[in-house]
Coordinates of C-alpha atoms in Angstrom, one line a residue:
X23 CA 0.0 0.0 0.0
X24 CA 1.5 3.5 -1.1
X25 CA -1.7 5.9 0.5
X26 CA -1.6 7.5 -3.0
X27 CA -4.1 10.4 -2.6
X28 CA -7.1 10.3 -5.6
X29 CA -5.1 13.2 -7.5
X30 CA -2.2 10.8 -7.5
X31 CA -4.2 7.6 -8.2
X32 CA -6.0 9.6 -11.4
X33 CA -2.7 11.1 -12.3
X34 CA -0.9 7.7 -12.5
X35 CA -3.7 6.6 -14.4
X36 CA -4.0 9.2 -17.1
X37 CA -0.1 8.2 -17.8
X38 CA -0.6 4.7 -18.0
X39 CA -3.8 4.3 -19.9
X40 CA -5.7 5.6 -23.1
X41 CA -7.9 7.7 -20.4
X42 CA -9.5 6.6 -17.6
X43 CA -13.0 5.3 -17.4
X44 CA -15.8 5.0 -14.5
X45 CA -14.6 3.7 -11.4
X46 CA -10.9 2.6 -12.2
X47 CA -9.4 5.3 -10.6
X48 CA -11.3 4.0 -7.5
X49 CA -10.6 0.3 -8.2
X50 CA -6.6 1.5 -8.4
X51 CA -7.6 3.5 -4.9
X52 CA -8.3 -0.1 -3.2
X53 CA -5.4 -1.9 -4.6
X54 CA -3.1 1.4 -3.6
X55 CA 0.3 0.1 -5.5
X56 CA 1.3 1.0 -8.8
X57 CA 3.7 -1.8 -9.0
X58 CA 1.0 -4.3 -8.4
X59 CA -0.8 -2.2 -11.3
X60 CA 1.5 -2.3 -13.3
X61 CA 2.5 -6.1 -13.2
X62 CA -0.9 -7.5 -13.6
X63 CA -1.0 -5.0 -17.0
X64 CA 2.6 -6.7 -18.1
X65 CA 0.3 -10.2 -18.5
X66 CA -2.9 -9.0 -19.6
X67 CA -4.4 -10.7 -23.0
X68 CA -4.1 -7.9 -25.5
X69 CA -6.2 -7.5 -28.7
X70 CA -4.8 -7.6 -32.1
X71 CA -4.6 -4.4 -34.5
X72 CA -4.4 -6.9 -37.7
X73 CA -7.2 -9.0 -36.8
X74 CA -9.5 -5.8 -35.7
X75 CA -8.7 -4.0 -38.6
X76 CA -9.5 -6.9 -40.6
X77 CA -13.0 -7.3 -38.3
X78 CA -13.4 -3.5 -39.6
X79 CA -13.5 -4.6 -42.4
X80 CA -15.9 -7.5 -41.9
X81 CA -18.4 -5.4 -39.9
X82 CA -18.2 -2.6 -43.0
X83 CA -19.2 -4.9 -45.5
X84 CA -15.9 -4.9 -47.4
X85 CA -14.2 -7.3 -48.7
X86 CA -10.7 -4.9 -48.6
X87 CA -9.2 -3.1 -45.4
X88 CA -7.8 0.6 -45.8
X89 CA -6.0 2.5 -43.6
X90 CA -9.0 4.7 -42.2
X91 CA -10.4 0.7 -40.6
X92 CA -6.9 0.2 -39.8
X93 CA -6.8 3.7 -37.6
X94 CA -10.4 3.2 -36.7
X95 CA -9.5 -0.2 -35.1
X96 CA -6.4 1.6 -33.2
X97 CA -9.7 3.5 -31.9
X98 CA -11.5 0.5 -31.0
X99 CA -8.8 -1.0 -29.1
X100 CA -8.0 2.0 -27.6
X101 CA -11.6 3.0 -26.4
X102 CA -13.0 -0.4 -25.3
X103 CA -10.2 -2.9 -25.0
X104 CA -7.8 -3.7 -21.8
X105 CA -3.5 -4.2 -21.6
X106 CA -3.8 -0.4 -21.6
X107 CA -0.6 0.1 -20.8
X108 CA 0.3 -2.1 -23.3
X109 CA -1.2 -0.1 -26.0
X110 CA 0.2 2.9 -24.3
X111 CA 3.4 1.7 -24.7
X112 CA 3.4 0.3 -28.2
X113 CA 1.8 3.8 -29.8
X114 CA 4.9 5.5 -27.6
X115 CA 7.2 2.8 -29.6
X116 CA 5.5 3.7 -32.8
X117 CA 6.8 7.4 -32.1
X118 CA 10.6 6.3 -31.9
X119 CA 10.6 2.7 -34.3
X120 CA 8.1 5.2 -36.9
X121 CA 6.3 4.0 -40.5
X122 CA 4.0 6.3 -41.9
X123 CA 0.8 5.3 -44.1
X124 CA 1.8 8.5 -45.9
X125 CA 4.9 6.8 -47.6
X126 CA 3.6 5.9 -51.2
X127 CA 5.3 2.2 -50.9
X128 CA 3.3 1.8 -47.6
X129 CA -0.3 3.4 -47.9
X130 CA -1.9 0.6 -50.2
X131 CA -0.7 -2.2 -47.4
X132 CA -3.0 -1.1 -44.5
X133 CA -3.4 -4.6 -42.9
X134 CA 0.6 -5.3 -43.3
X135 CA 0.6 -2.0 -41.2
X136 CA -1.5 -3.0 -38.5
X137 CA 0.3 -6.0 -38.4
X138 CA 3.3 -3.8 -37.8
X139 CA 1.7 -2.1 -35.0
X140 CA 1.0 -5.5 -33.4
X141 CA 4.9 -6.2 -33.3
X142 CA 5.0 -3.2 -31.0
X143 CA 2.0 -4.1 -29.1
X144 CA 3.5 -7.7 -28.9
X145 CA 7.2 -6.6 -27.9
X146 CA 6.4 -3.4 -25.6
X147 CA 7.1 -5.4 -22.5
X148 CA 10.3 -7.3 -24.0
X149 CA 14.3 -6.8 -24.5
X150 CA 15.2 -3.6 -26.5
X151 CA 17.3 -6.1 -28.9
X152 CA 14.0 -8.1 -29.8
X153 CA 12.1 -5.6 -30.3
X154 CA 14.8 -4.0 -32.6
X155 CA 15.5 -7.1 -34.0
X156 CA 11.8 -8.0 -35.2
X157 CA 11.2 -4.0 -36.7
X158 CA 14.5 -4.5 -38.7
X159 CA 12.7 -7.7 -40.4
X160 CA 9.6 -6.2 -40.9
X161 CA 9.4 -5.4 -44.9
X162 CA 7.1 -2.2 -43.8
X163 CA 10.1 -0.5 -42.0
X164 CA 12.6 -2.3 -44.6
X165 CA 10.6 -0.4 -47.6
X166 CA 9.9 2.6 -45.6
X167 CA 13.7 3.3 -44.5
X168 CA 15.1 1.2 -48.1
X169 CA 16.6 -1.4 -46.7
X170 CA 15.3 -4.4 -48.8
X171 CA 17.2 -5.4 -51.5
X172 CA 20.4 -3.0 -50.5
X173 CA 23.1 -4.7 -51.8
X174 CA 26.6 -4.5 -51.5
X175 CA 29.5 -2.6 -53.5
X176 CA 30.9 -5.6 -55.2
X177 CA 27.5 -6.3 -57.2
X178 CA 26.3 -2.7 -57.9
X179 CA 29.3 -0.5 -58.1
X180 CA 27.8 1.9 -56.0
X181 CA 27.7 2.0 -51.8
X182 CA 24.6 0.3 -50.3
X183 CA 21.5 2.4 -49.3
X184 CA 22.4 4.1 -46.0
X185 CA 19.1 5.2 -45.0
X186 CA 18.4 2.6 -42.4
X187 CA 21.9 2.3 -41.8
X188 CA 21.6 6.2 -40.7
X189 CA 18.0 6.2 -38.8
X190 CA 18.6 3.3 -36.9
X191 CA 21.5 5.2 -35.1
X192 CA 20.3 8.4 -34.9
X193 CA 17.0 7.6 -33.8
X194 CA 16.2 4.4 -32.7
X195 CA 19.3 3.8 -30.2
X196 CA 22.2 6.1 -29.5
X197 CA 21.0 9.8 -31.0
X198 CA 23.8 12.1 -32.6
X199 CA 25.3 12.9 -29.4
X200 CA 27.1 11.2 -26.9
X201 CA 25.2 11.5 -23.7
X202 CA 26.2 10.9 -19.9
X203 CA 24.3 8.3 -17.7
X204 CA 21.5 10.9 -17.0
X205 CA 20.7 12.0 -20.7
X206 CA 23.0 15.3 -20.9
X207 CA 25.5 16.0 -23.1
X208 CA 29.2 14.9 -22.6
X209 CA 31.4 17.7 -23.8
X210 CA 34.8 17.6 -25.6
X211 CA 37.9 19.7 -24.8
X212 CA 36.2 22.3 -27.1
X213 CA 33.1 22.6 -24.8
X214 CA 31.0 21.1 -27.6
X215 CA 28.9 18.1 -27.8
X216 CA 30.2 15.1 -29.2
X217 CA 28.8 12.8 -32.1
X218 CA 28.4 9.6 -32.0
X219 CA 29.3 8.2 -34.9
X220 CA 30.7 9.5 -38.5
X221 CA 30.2 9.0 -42.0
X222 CA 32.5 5.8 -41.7
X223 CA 30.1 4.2 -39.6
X224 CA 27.5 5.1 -41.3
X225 CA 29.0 3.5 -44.4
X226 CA 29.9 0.3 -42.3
X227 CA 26.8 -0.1 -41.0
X228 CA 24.6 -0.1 -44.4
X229 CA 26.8 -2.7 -45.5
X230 CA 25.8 -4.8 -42.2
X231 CA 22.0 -4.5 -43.7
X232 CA 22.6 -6.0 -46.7
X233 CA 21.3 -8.7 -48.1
X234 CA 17.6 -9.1 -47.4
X235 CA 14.5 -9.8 -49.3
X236 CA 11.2 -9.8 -49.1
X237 CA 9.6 -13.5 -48.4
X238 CA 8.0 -13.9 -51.6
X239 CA 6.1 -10.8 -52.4
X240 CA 4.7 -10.9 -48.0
X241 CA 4.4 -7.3 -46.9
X242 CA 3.9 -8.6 -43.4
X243 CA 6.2 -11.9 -42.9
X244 CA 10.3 -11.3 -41.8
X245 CA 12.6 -10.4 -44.6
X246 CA 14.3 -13.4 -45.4
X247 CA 18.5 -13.5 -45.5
X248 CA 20.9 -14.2 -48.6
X249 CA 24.2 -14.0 -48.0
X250 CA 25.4 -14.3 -51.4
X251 CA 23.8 -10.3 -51.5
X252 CA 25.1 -9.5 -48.0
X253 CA 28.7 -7.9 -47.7
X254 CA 30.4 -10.4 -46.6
X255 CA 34.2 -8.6 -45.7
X256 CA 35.2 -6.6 -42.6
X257 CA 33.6 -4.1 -41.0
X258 CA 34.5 -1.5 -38.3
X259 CA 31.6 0.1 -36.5
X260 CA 31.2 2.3 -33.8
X261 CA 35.0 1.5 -32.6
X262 CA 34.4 -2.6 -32.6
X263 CA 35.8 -5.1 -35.4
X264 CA 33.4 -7.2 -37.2
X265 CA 35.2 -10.2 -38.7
X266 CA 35.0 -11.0 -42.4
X267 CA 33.6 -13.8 -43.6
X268 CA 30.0 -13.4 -40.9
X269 CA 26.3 -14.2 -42.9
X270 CA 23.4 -11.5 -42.7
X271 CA 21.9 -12.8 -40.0
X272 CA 24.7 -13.4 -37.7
X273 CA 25.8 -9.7 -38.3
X274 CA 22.3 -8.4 -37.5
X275 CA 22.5 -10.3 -34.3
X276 CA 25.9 -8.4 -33.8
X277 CA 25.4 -5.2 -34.7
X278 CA 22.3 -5.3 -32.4
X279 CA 24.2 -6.0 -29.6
X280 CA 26.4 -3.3 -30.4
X281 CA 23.7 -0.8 -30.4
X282 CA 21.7 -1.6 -27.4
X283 CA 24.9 -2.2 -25.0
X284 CA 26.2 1.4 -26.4
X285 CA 26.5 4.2 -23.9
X286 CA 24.3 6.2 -25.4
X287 CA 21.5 4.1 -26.0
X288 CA 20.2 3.5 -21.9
X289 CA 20.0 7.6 -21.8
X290 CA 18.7 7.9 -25.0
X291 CA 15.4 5.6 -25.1
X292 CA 14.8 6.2 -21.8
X293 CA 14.8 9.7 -22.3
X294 CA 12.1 9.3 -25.0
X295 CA 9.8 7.4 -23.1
X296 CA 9.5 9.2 -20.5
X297 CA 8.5 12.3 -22.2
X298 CA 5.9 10.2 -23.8
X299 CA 4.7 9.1 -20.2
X300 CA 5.7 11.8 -17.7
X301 CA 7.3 15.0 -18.8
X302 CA 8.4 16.9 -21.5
X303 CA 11.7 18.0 -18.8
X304 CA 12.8 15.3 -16.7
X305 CA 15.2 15.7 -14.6
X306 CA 18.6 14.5 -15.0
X307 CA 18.4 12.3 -11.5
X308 CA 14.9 10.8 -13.1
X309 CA 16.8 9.7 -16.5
X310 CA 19.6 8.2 -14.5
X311 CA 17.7 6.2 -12.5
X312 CA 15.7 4.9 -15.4
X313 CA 18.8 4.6 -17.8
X314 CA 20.0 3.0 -15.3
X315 CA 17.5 0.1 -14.7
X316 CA 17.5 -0.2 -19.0
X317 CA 21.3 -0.7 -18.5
X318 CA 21.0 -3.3 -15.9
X319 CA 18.3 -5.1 -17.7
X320 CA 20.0 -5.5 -20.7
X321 CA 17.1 -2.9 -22.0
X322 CA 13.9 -5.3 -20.5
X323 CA 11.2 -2.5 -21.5
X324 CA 9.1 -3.8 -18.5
X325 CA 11.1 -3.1 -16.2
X326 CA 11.9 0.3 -17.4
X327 CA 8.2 1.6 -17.5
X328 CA 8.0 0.2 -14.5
X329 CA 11.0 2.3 -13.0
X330 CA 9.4 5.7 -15.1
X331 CA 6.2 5.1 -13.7
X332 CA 7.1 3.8 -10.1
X333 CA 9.8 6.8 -9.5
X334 CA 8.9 9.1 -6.5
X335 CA 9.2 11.9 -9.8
X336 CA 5.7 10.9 -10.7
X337 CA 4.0 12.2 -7.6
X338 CA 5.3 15.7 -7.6
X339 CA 3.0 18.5 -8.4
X340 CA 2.9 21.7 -9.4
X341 CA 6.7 21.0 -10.8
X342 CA 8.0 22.5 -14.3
X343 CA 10.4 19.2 -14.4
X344 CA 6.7 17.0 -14.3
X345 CA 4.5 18.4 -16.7
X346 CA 3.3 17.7 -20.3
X347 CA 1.0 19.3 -22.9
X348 CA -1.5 16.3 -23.6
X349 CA -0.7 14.6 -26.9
X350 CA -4.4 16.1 -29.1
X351 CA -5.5 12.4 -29.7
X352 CA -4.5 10.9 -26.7
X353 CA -6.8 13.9 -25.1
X354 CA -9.8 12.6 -27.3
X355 CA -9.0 9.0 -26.3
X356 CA -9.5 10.0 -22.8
X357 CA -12.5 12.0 -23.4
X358 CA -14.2 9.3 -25.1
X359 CA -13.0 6.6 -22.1
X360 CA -14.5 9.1 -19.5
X361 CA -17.9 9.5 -20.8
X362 CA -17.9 5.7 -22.0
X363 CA -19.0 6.7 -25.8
X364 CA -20.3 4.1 -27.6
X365 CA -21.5 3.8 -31.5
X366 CA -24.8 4.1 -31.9
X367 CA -28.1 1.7 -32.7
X368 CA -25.8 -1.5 -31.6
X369 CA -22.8 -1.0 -33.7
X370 CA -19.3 -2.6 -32.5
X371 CA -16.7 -0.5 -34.5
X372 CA -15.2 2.9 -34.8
X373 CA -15.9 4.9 -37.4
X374 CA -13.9 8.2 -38.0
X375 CA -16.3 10.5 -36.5
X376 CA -13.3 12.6 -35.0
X377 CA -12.2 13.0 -38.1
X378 CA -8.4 11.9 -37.3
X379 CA -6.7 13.6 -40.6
X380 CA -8.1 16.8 -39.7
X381 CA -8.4 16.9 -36.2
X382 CA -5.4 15.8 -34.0
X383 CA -2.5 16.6 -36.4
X384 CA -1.9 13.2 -35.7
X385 CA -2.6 9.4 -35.7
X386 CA -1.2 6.3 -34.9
X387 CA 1.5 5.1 -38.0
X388 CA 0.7 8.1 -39.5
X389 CA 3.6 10.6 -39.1
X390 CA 4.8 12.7 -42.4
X391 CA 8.5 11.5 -41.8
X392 CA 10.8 9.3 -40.2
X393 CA 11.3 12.5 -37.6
X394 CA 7.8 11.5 -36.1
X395 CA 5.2 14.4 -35.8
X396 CA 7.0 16.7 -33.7
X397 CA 10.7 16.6 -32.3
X398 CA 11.1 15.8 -28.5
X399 CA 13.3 18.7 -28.1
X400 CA 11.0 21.0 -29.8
X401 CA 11.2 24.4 -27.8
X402 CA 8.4 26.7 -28.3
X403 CA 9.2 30.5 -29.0
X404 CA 8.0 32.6 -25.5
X405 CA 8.6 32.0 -22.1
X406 CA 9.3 28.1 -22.3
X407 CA 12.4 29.1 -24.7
X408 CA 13.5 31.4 -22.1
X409 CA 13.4 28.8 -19.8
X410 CA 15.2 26.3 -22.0
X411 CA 12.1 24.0 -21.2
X412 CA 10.7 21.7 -23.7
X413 CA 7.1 20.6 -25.3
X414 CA 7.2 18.7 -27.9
X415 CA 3.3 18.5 -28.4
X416 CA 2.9 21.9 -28.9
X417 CA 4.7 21.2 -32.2
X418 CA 1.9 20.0 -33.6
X419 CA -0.6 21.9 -31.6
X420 CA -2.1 25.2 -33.4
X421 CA -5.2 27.5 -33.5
X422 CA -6.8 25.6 -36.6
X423 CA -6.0 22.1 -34.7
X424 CA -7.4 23.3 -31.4
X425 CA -10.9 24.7 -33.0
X426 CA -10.9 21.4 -34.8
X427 CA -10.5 18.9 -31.6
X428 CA -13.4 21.5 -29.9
X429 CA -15.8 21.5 -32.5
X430 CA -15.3 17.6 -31.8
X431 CA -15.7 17.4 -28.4
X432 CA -19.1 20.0 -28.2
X433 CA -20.5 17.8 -31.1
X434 CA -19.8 14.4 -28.9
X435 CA -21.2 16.4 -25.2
X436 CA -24.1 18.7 -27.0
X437 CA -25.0 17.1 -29.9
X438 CA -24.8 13.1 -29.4
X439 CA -24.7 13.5 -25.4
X440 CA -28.5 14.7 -25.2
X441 CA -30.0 11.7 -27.4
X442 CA -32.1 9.1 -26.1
X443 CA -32.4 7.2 -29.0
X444 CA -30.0 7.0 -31.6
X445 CA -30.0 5.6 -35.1
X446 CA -26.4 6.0 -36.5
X447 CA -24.0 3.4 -36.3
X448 CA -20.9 5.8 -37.2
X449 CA -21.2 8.3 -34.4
X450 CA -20.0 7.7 -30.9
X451 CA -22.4 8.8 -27.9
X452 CA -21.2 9.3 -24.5
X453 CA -23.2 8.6 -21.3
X454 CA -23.9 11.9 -19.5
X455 CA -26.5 10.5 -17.3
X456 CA -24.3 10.2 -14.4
X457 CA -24.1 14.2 -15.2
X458 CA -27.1 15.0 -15.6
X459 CA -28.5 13.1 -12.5
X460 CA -26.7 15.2 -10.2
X461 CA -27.3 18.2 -12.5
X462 CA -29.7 20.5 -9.5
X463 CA -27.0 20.5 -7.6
X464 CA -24.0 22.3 -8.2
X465 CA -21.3 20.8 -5.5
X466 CA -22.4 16.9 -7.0
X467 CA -22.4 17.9 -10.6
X468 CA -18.7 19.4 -10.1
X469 CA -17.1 17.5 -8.2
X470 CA -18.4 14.5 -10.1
X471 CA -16.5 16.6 -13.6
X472 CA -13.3 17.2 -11.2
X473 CA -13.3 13.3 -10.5
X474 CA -13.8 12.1 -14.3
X475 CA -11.4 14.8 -16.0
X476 CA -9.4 17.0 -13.8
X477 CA -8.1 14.7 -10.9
X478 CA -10.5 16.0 -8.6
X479 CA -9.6 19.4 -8.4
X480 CA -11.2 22.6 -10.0
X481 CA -8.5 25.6 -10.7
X482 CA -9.6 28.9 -9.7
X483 CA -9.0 30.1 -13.1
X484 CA -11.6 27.1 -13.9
X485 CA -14.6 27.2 -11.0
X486 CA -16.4 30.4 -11.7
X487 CA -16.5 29.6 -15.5
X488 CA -18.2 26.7 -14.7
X489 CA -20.8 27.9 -11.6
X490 CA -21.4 30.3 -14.2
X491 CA -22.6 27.9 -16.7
X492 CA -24.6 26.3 -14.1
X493 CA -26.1 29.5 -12.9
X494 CA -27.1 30.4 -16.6
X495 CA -29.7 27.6 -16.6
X496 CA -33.3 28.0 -14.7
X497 CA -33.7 25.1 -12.3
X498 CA -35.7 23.1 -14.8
X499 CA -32.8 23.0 -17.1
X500 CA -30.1 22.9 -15.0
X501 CA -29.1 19.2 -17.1
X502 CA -28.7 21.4 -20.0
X503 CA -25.6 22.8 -18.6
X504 CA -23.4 19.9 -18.3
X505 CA -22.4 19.9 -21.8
X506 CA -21.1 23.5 -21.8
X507 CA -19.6 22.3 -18.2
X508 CA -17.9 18.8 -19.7
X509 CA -16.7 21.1 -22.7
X510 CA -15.1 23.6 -20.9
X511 CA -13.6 21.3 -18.4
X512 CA -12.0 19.7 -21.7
X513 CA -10.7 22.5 -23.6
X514 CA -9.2 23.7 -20.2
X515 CA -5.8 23.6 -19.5
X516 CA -6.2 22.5 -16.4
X517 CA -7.2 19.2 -18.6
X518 CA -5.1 19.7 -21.4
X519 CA -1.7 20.1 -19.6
X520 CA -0.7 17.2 -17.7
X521 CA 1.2 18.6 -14.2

């Protein structure tokens, strides 16, 4: 037993899950330990993306998937399904190991995609080397970063493709600079940061990834090895010696040892995933202790979002150093969890009422480039720059995006929350009757909105808005203000910024 106080029960829980729903944070409350939590969510049965995507599908009437099911059955998992850390983890995964539907190659493949995403979901909990290992085989990321089919010098005349070579470096283990134990910098006599690796191990390590090919013409089955098409002579990477003479396979095996053992790479992820989970500034003590348990795990991913959501960092408040901007569909996610939405008339799928192109600036495998949606180090012009503090989310966040995710929410609260009856399979209606109930009186109705979104406190910038909202409405029709009371709680930043 911790004694965790509600506002640290719900906060936990808003980390760890796609949003929280009715009565988990008080189920959490009576078990009181978030290792416990977080251990039975390690083992929890976890739903496919391939096979919902393809029940999409089935439930549309097509006899074809496209990547709108695909998303759509990201939603449905997301929205009704359980291992929510799980999913957590692997759309946090699909933000550092990133394919993007946009890529020509990619967007006509959308269940090969979701099968993708289901080697995240399947490996969240796993080694950092397994994981890595399985994303290198996967022909999505091996046409999406050109690796299949890169052959070596001796048969082209030309130096293999580097572009996985490059990326799988720079952003999937050990970043462009060297960093200490607790994710800053390490300086060189010159007072400047110091790469990681050069052109010469770039060069070295495409010709590691030569050598494989598609299994037949499967988008979604491992790239196959030929070593009669892998560069088969010596290698130096990254200071260590790789024999001559070593097949495809045995290489990759190598070369991702190399990786995940480096120095770098400990700091590096762990830095990443904690500003998916926590904050966009941890401190340095934070990453240590985290780098350090991926270190001494050999990079076990379970116990390292155990360690970033078990550290004694999580429960501080009002803190610069723990505090995000919520990601915009990871906000919707938890608005549709709290007011249990549902499709309409007996339908069992998500459609794409939020309209996810438009509305969040992004989606789930749908990033514009390798770079992901927004860079973690993106520093906002204003007083955060000053500061030298982070937020990565509000790369993506903008005017036209935030009008777009509000016109969303009112039409969910306003227009599908006060229906009785509804006929449309393709909309998603949230259950506001535990609102409205409580709706004559004013103390019930908001603490019940502090409880579901705003971890059971109302700001002061916050309370008046709302009594005022409540006051607007004649005593007959005081249920009529919770959807301008739900809204506003929403679009507030006591909602939207995570602290």
């Amino acid at each position: 037993m911790e004694g965790l106080t509600y506002r640290q029960a719900s906060r936990f829980l808003d980390m760890a899950t796609m949003g929280t729903k009715k009565g988990e944070i008080e189920d959490f409350l009576s078990l009181d330990n978030r290792t416990s939590w977080i251990n039975s969510q390690l083992t929890e049965p976890y739903e496919s993306h391939k096979e919902r995507t393809l029940y999409q599908a089935q439930q549309r009437g097509s006899s074809s998937t496209t990547q709108e099911m695909r998303v759509c059955a990201w939603f449905d998992i997301a929205l009704w399904k359980g291992a929510q850390l799980r999913q957590r983890m692997a759309f946090a995964l699909s933000q550092i190991l990133v394919v993007g539907d946009r890529d020509a190659q990619l967007a006509p493949y959308p269940t090969e995609m979701a099968h993708y995403y289901d080697i995240l979901t399947q490996y969240a909990f796993s080694d950092y080397k397994t994981l890595l290992y399985h994303v290198t085989r996967s022909p999505i990321m091996g046409h999406y970063l050109t690796m299949v089919g890169n052959l070596p010098k001796s048969r082209t005349g030309v130096n293999p493709d580097q572009n996985y070579a490059r990326e799988i470096m720079q952003l999937f283990t050990i970043g462009l600079e060297q960093l200490n134990l607790n994710g800053t910098p390490r300086l060189g006599d010159d007072n400047q940061p110091i790469p990681t690796y050069d052109d010469s191990d770039i060069e070295n390590m495409a010709r590691v990834f030569t050598g494989w090919f598609m299994d037949g013409s499967s988008m979604e089955k491992p790239m196959v090895a030929y070593d009669d098409s892998h560069d088969m002579e010596a290698k130096k990477i990254l200071g260590a010696e790789f024999p001559a003479g070593v097949g495809a396979e045995a290489e990759l095996d190598q070369v991702l040892d190399l990786l995940v053992n480096h120095p770098n790479t400990a700091p590096f992820i762990s830095t990443l995933l904690i500003k998916r989970f926590v904050t966009s500034n941890p401190r340095p003590e934070y990453v240590e202790r985290v780098a350090s348990v991926f270190r001494n795990t050999g990079g076990n991913l379970g116990e390292v979002i155990t360690a970033i959501l078990t550290d004694a960092e999580v429960l501080k408040e009002n803190d610069l150093h723990v505090a995000k901007m919520r990601e915009p569909i990871l906000a919707m996610t938890y608005f549709y969890r709290a007011l249990d939405a549902k499709p309409g008339s007996g339908g069992v799928i998500a459609f794409d009422a939020m309209l996810y192109q438009e509305t969040f600036n992004q989606y789930p495998l749908g990033s514009p480039s390798v770079f992901n949606f927004y860079s973690p180090d993106h520093l906002p012009s204003g007083a955060l720059e000053a500061n030298n503090l982070t937020s990565p989310e509000l790369e993506i966040i903008d005017w036209n995006q935030v009008i777009k995710l509000s016109n969303i929410a009112w039409k969910v609260v306003h227009d599908n929350g006060y229906k009785t009856s509804s006929n449309s399979k393709q909309e998603l209606y949230p259950v506001v009757s535990d609102f409205t109930s409580v709706s004559s009186d004013y103390t019930s109705l908001s603490d019940l909105i502090a409880k579901r979104f705003l971890h059971g406190d109302i700001s002061a910038d916050l309370a008046p808005r709302l009594e005022g909202l409540w006051n607007a409405k004649s005593s007959n029709n005081k249920p009529y203000a919770v959807a301008a009371m739900l809204y506003f709680a929403f679009i507030s930043p006591s909602f939207m910024v995570q602290e």
